[in-house]
Amino acid sequence: MEKLYNISIFTENSVGMLNRVTIVFTRRHINIESITASESEVKGVYRYTIVAQMTEDQAKKVVGQIEKLVEVLKVFYHTDGEVVFQEIALYKIPTKMLANRFDAEKIIRAHHARILTVESGFTIIEKTGHENELKGLFDALVPFGILEYVKSGRIAISKPMKTLETYLEEMSNN
Amino acid sequence: MENNKIRGAEVVMKCLVAEGVSTIFGYPGGAIMPIYDALYDFRDSITHHLVRHEQGAIHAAQGYARTSKTVGVCFATSGPGATNLITGIADAMIDSTPVVCITGQVASHLLGTDAFQETDVIGISMPVTKWNVQVTRAEDIQPALAKAFYIARSGRPGPVLIDITKDAQFGLTEFEYKPFGEIRSYNPSPKLDVEEVKKAAELLNRAKKPYLLVGQGIILSSAEKALVEFAEKSGIPVASTLLGLGAIPANHSQYVGYLGMHGNYAPNVLTNECDVLIGIGLRFDDRVTGDTSRYAKQAQIIHIDIDKSELGKIVDTKIAIHADANEALQELTKWIEPKKHYQWIQQFRDLEAVENEQIIQNVIHPVKNELKMAEVVHKLSKKTDGRAIIVTDVGQHQMVTSRYYKYKESNNNITSGGLGTMGFGLPAAIGAKLGNPDKMAILIVGDGGFQMTIQELGTILQSKVDVKIIILNNNFLGMVRQWQQLFFEKRYSFTDIVNPDFCAIARGYGLEAVKIEERVQLDGALDDLLNSKSAYLLEIIVEQEENVFPMVETGASVSEIRLS
Ligand SMILES: Cc1ncc(C[n+]2csc(CCOP(=O)(O)OP(=O)(O)O)c2C)c(N)n1
Ligand SMILES: [Mg+2]
C-alpha cells in the first residue's frame, strides 16, 4: 500500500549530491512531493528531507540505493507517525483589506499565525504547521484577496533517539 | 619553491604510475592535450593504445580490467570524446568492472557557457558511474585520482570518471603521492556477521535439496578456491550465472550448469524444486529469474553480496548476508556439515540427459546442412581445453558460446552481461589480450555486432595485438530475428543484414583472414587460427535461421523453460 514516507538523508557536502539522490527516485518513477536541504547538527554533514508517496517495499529499496552512493552517510525512512514534522508558509495580503475587515485579527489568532511586516500596500503573514493547517489559513484568507502564497517543503525529525554521531561512530568502527 | 611545482597533467601521469597503471586506452583531443603532452614523457613506463573510437577505449579498458584483475584506464577528450565513453561506462557499471575514465574538460572559466566541446559529462555520467568528480585546480588532481582508484576497485567494483579542466591540467602544483585512506560514508569491506553465517549453515545442514547459485562476485572477490572447498564439503550442487561462468570449473562433478534465459535445462527447472537456495555474488537479474513471482517460491533463500542494496532487491530472503564472497564462503565452510547429495545431484543429471538428447547432441554433432554455431564453439572448447580467454559480443553467438564453451578457468569469460552491449566484443578482446598476454584471447562475434566497433581492427593493426577473431556469420541480427520468429509471426523487420567482405576488410588492416562454409573445413580452420602467430580472423558461415534453445520466455517461470 502506498503512503507518504519521510526519507532523511545524511550526506557529505559535495557538489551534485542532490542530483545523485534524486536520480534514484526518478529511475523508479517516484514523484518527490517535497524536498529540503540544510546542514545538520554535525558540521559538514548535510541533511535532506524528502517526502514521497510510495510503498514500504519501494521505500526500503530506495533507501538502499541512496545509501549505496559513495558520499551518503546514512538514510532513514519514516511514516508520518514516526516523525515530528513542520512546514512554513507566507501569505501576502493587501493591507487595506486587512484593515477593512472586522475578522482579520480573529483569523490570525485562531490560526496561530503571525504578521511579519506591514507595508502600505501589503502585509505578510507567516504560519508554520502541517500542510492542512497551512491550507486552512489559506482558505480563510481567500476573501482578503491573496496576492502571493509560498510554502516550504517539509522538515522532519524522527522520534526514535539515536544521534547521528552514534551512527558515524558505528560506521567508523565497522 | 616554484621549481618543485609541476603541471597538473604531469600529476595525472605520476598518479597513474603510482597506482601501478601500465596500460591506457585512449583518444586525444583539444581539452586533454596537456595530459597527452605529459604522456609523451611517460612512454617508457606506460603504454598507451590509440583506439579508433572512444567506445573502443572504454570496452578495451573493461576487457583489460577483467583479465588482469586490475583497474582499467581510459582517456578521452571533452564533449564528443567523453560522450562516446558513456555506453561502456554504463556497461561497466552494471557488470561491476573497475575502470577509471579520465576526460579533459574546457577551461574552468568557460564551464556552463556552452563553450566549444563543452558537455556536462558529470551530469551525463552520474547515473552510470559508481562515482564521478570534476577537478578544476591542479592541486586537487592527486587526491581525486587516488580516491577514484580506491572507489573503482573496492567493494563492488565499478566505473569512475574524473573530468579535468584544461586549466587544471596546465596549472602548477607540488606533487606528493598520498594513497587514499578511507571515506567515512563508504564501507567497501563490511564486517562479516558470523552469527548470520551460522544460521545460514544450519539452514543448509538441515536441507534435503540445497542449491548454490554463483555469480561474478565469486570471481571479483577471488573466491574460486573457497567456493570449491565449500561445495566439496557441503556436497551442494552449483550453478552459475552468465558472468559467473568459470568461477567453478565446468568439469567439476558438482557443477550442474548455466542459469537463465538460454541456460541449461536442469539448473533452471530445479530452481523451483530446491528447498534451500543460496545465491552468492549475483544480483538475481531478470534474465536469471524469469518471472520472480514464480521463482524458487518453495525455497528458503540465503543471499550473500557485498552490495547491500542488492539484498532483498529482487527476491525475498530468509537470510541476507552483507559480505565479501570469499570471506563469507570461508566462514560458511567452517560451519557446514560434510555431506553428499547424490540423489539430488542425480536429479540434475537426469534432466541434463533430456537436454543432451533433445538439444545438445543435435547441435554439437549435426550431420547435415549448414554449420551450426554450437558445433564451432564445442570444437573450440575441446581444442583449447576450456582454458582460453573467450570474449563475446551480444546475440545468439554469445548465448551459444556461454552454453557450449566449457570454462575450466576463472577470469576467462569476458562478455557484456547486464547491458548486453553489441560492439563490446572486439575492443574488449583487445583489452582482454593485453591484460593477460600469456593466454590466448579469442573473440566470438556476430556479423552484426562486429560492425558496431569494426574500426578497432585499426587498434589491432597499430598496437599489434594478437586477437583471434571468429565471426559466426548467420547474415542476420540473429537474436532479434529469433524473437521475431517466435513472438512476432516471423515478421523479419530489419534483421536481415547485408554484410561486407569481412576477410577483405581484415586483410586491409593487416590481419590474416579466412572464410569457411563447409563442415569438412572446420577442424583445419580452427587449428590454423589457434596456431597462428598474430591477429587472425576466421569467418564461419553458419545456418541462417537457427534458434537458441532452451529458452525461458519473458514472463515465464524458470521451470517453464522451453526445449524447442
Ligand atoms: C548496441 C545494441 N543495439 C541493439 C541491440 C539489440 N540486439 C541484441 S542481439 C542483436 C542481434 C545481434 O546480431 P549479431 O551481432 O549478428 O549476432 P547474432 O545474434 O546473429 O549471433 C541485437 C540487434 C543490442 N543488444 N545492443
Ligand atoms: Mg548474426
PDB file of N, CA, C and O in Angstrom, chain B residues 21-55:
ATOM      1  N   VAL B  21      49.517   1.642 -12.865  1.00  0.00           N
ATOM      2  CA  VAL B  21      48.935   1.542 -14.207  1.00  0.00           C
ATOM      3  C   VAL B  21      50.046   1.422 -15.248  1.00  0.00           C
ATOM      4  O   VAL B  21      50.987   2.211 -15.252  1.00  0.00           O
ATOM      5  N   SER B  22      49.930   0.430 -16.126  1.00  0.00           N
ATOM      6  CA  SER B  22      50.935   0.283 -17.165  1.00  0.00           C
ATOM      7  C   SER B  22      50.318   0.406 -18.556  1.00  0.00           C
ATOM      8  O   SER B  22      51.021   0.502 -19.549  1.00  0.00           O
ATOM      9  N   THR B  23      49.002   0.397 -18.621  1.00  0.00           N
ATOM     10  CA  THR B  23      48.320   0.384 -19.910  1.00  0.00           C
ATOM     11  C   THR B  23      47.140   1.346 -19.904  1.00  0.00           C
ATOM     12  O   THR B  23      46.351   1.349 -18.963  1.00  0.00           O
ATOM     13  N   ILE B  24      47.053   2.139 -20.958  1.00  0.00           N
ATOM     14  CA  ILE B  24      45.937   3.079 -21.087  1.00  0.00           C
ATOM     15  C   ILE B  24      45.369   2.954 -22.493  1.00  0.00           C
ATOM     16  O   ILE B  24      46.113   2.751 -23.453  1.00  0.00           O
ATOM     17  N   PHE B  25      44.058   3.081 -22.604  1.00  0.00           N
ATOM     18  CA  PHE B  25      43.409   3.121 -23.903  1.00  0.00           C
ATOM     19  C   PHE B  25      42.813   4.518 -24.060  1.00  0.00           C
ATOM     20  O   PHE B  25      42.159   5.004 -23.143  1.00  0.00           O
ATOM     21  N   GLY B  26      43.063   5.145 -25.195  1.00  0.00           N
ATOM     22  CA  GLY B  26      42.534   6.498 -25.279  1.00  0.00           C
ATOM     23  C   GLY B  26      42.558   7.088 -26.666  1.00  0.00           C
ATOM     24  O   GLY B  26      42.966   6.448 -27.656  1.00  0.00           O
ATOM     25  N   TYR B  27      42.088   8.326 -26.692  1.00  0.00           N
ATOM     26  CA  TYR B  27      41.981   9.078 -27.948  1.00  0.00           C
ATOM     27  C   TYR B  27      42.130  10.555 -27.606  1.00  0.00           C
ATOM     28  O   TYR B  27      41.412  11.062 -26.752  1.00  0.00           O
ATOM     29  N   PRO B  28      43.054  11.269 -28.258  1.00  0.00           N
ATOM     30  CA  PRO B  28      43.312  12.655 -27.850  1.00  0.00           C
ATOM     31  C   PRO B  28      42.334  13.660 -28.453  1.00  0.00           C
ATOM     32  O   PRO B  28      41.545  13.328 -29.327  1.00  0.00           O
ATOM     33  N   GLY B  29      42.423  14.866 -27.965  1.00  0.00           N
ATOM     34  CA  GLY B  29      41.603  15.963 -28.474  1.00  0.00           C
ATOM     35  C   GLY B  29      41.947  17.216 -27.691  1.00  0.00           C
ATOM     36  O   GLY B  29      42.698  17.150 -26.710  1.00  0.00           O
ATOM     37  N   GLY B  30      41.379  18.344 -28.115  1.00  0.00           N
ATOM     38  CA  GLY B  30      41.761  19.646 -27.582  1.00  0.00           C
ATOM     39  C   GLY B  30      41.849  19.721 -26.072  1.00  0.00           C
ATOM     40  O   GLY B  30      42.873  20.119 -25.513  1.00  0.00           O
ATOM     41  N   ALA B  31      40.792  19.315 -25.389  1.00  0.00           N
ATOM     42  CA  ALA B  31      40.711  19.557 -23.949  1.00  0.00           C
ATOM     43  C   ALA B  31      41.589  18.620 -23.126  1.00  0.00           C
ATOM     44  O   ALA B  31      41.758  18.830 -21.934  1.00  0.00           O
ATOM     45  N   ILE B  32      42.154  17.596 -23.777  1.00  0.00           N
ATOM     46  CA  ILE B  32      43.002  16.689 -22.994  1.00  0.00           C
ATOM     47  C   ILE B  32      44.451  16.747 -23.505  1.00  0.00           C
ATOM     48  O   ILE B  32      45.299  15.936 -23.144  1.00  0.00           O
ATOM     49  N   MET B  33      44.740  17.750 -24.327  1.00  0.00           N
ATOM     50  CA  MET B  33      46.082  17.823 -24.910  1.00  0.00           C
ATOM     51  C   MET B  33      47.200  17.961 -23.887  1.00  0.00           C
ATOM     52  O   MET B  33      48.252  17.319 -24.052  1.00  0.00           O
ATOM     53  N   PRO B  34      47.034  18.740 -22.833  1.00  0.00           N
ATOM     54  CA  PRO B  34      48.141  18.801 -21.866  1.00  0.00           C
ATOM     55  C   PRO B  34      48.470  17.421 -21.282  1.00  0.00           C
ATOM     56  O   PRO B  34      49.638  17.093 -21.090  1.00  0.00           O
ATOM     57  N   ILE B  35      47.440  16.614 -21.042  1.00  0.00           N
ATOM     58  CA  ILE B  35      47.683  15.273 -20.493  1.00  0.00           C
ATOM     59  C   ILE B  35      48.404  14.409 -21.529  1.00  0.00           C
ATOM     60  O   ILE B  35      49.357  13.698 -21.208  1.00  0.00           O
ATOM     61  N   TYR B  36      47.983  14.515 -22.778  1.00  0.00           N
ATOM     62  CA  TYR B  36      48.679  13.748 -23.822  1.00  0.00           C
ATOM     63  C   TYR B  36      50.127  14.222 -23.964  1.00  0.00           C
ATOM     64  O   TYR B  36      51.028  13.432 -24.237  1.00  0.00           O
ATOM     65  N   ASP B  37      50.316  15.515 -23.743  1.00  0.00           N
ATOM     66  CA  ASP B  37      51.687  16.023 -23.832  1.00  0.00           C
ATOM     67  C   ASP B  37      52.539  15.437 -22.706  1.00  0.00           C
ATOM     68  O   ASP B  37      53.680  15.022 -22.922  1.00  0.00           O
ATOM     69  N   ALA B  38      51.966  15.356 -21.523  1.00  0.00           N
ATOM     70  CA  ALA B  38      52.701  14.767 -20.396  1.00  0.00           C
ATOM     71  C   ALA B  38      52.943  13.280 -20.636  1.00  0.00           C
ATOM     72  O   ALA B  38      54.003  12.736 -20.304  1.00  0.00           O
ATOM     73  N   LEU B  39      51.966  12.625 -21.229  1.00  0.00           N
ATOM     74  CA  LEU B  39      52.078  11.185 -21.518  1.00  0.00           C
ATOM     75  C   LEU B  39      53.305  10.878 -22.377  1.00  0.00           C
ATOM     76  O   LEU B  39      53.944   9.835 -22.239  1.00  0.00           O
ATOM     77  N   TYR B  40      53.619  11.834 -23.253  1.00  0.00           N
ATOM     78  CA  TYR B  40      54.746  11.663 -24.174  1.00  0.00           C
ATOM     79  C   TYR B  40      56.035  11.381 -23.412  1.00  0.00           C
ATOM     80  O   TYR B  40      56.900  10.637 -23.882  1.00  0.00           O
ATOM     81  N   ASP B  41      56.162  11.967 -22.222  1.00  0.00           N
ATOM     82  CA  ASP B  41      57.367  11.749 -21.412  1.00  0.00           C
ATOM     83  C   ASP B  41      57.297  10.463 -20.593  1.00  0.00           C
ATOM     84  O   ASP B  41      58.254  10.109 -19.925  1.00  0.00           O
ATOM     85  N   PHE B  42      56.155   9.822 -20.595  1.00  0.00           N
ATOM     86  CA  PHE B  42      55.998   8.611 -19.779  1.00  0.00           C
ATOM     87  C   PHE B  42      55.874   7.367 -20.653  1.00  0.00           C
ATOM     88  O   PHE B  42      55.399   6.343 -20.204  1.00  0.00           O
ATOM     89  N   ARG B  43      56.295   7.484 -21.924  1.00  0.00           N
ATOM     90  CA  ARG B  43      56.116   6.375 -22.852  1.00  0.00           C
ATOM     91  C   ARG B  43      56.844   5.109 -22.410  1.00  0.00           C
ATOM     92  O   ARG B  43      56.477   4.017 -22.785  1.00  0.00           O
ATOM     93  N   ASP B  44      57.894   5.273 -21.572  1.00  0.00           N
ATOM     94  CA  ASP B  44      58.625   4.088 -21.137  1.00  0.00           C
ATOM     95  C   ASP B  44      57.879   3.304 -20.059  1.00  0.00           C
ATOM     96  O   ASP B  44      57.960   2.090 -19.989  1.00  0.00           O
ATOM     97  N   SER B  45      57.175   4.024 -19.218  1.00  0.00           N
ATOM     98  CA  SER B  45      56.517   3.318 -18.110  1.00  0.00           C
ATOM     99  C   SER B  45      55.052   2.998 -18.387  1.00  0.00           C
ATOM    100  O   SER B  45      54.483   2.097 -17.779  1.00  0.00           O
ATOM    101  N   ILE B  46      54.447   3.729 -19.310  1.00  0.00           N
ATOM    102  CA  ILE B  46      53.023   3.498 -19.579  1.00  0.00           C
ATOM    103  C   ILE B  46      52.813   3.319 -21.078  1.00  0.00           C
ATOM    104  O   ILE B  46      53.255   4.135 -21.876  1.00  0.00           O
ATOM    105  N   THR B  47      52.122   2.237 -21.425  1.00  0.00           N
ATOM    106  CA  THR B  47      51.820   2.008 -22.835  1.00  0.00           C
ATOM    107  C   THR B  47      50.422   2.526 -23.130  1.00  0.00           C
ATOM    108  O   THR B  47      49.457   2.109 -22.480  1.00  0.00           O
ATOM    109  N   HIS B  48      50.346   3.424 -24.078  1.00  0.00           N
ATOM    110  CA  HIS B  48      49.044   3.952 -24.481  1.00  0.00           C
ATOM    111  C   HIS B  48      48.640   3.319 -25.801  1.00  0.00           C
ATOM    112  O   HIS B  48      49.431   3.265 -26.742  1.00  0.00           O
ATOM    113  N   HIS B  49      47.410   2.811 -25.855  1.00  0.00           N
ATOM    114  CA  HIS B  49      46.913   2.240 -27.100  1.00  0.00           C
ATOM    115  C   HIS B  49      45.914   3.207 -27.718  1.00  0.00           C
ATOM    116  O   HIS B  49      44.911   3.557 -27.083  1.00  0.00           O
ATOM    117  N   LEU B  50      46.226   3.622 -28.917  1.00  0.00           N
ATOM    118  CA  LEU B  50      45.338   4.547 -29.614  1.00  0.00           C
ATOM    119  C   LEU B  50      44.192   3.744 -30.234  1.00  0.00           C
ATOM    120  O   LEU B  50      44.411   2.945 -31.149  1.00  0.00           O
ATOM    121  N   VAL B  51      43.006   3.958 -29.721  1.00  0.00           N
ATOM    122  CA  VAL B  51      41.844   3.259 -30.262  1.00  0.00           C
ATOM    123  C   VAL B  51      41.321   4.042 -31.461  1.00  0.00           C
ATOM    124  O   VAL B  51      41.897   5.063 -31.843  1.00  0.00           O
ATOM    125  N   ARG B  52      40.216   3.557 -32.064  1.00  0.00           N
ATOM    126  CA  ARG B  52      39.689   4.261 -33.219  1.00  0.00           C
ATOM    127  C   ARG B  52      38.374   4.973 -32.920  1.00  0.00           C
ATOM    128  O   ARG B  52      37.793   5.647 -33.765  1.00  0.00           O
ATOM    129  N   HIS B  53      37.891   4.803 -31.712  1.00  0.00           N
ATOM    130  CA  HIS B  53      36.653   5.449 -31.273  1.00  0.00           C
ATOM    131  C   HIS B  53      36.676   5.292 -29.755  1.00  0.00           C
ATOM    132  O   HIS B  53      37.107   4.255 -29.249  1.00  0.00           O
ATOM    133  N   GLU B  54      36.208   6.300 -29.029  1.00  0.00           N
ATOM    134  CA  GLU B  54      36.298   6.238 -27.567  1.00  0.00           C
ATOM    135  C   GLU B  54      35.515   5.071 -26.978  1.00  0.00           C
ATOM    136  O   GLU B  54      35.854   4.563 -25.908  1.00  0.00           O
ATOM    137  N   GLN B  55      34.463   4.624 -27.658  1.00  0.00           N
ATOM    138  CA  GLN B  55      33.757   3.445 -27.140  1.00  0.00           C
ATOM    139  C   GLN B  55      34.712   2.252 -27.088  1.00  0.00           C
ATOM    140  O   GLN B  55      34.643   1.413 -26.198  1.00  0.00           O
TER     141      GLN B  55
END
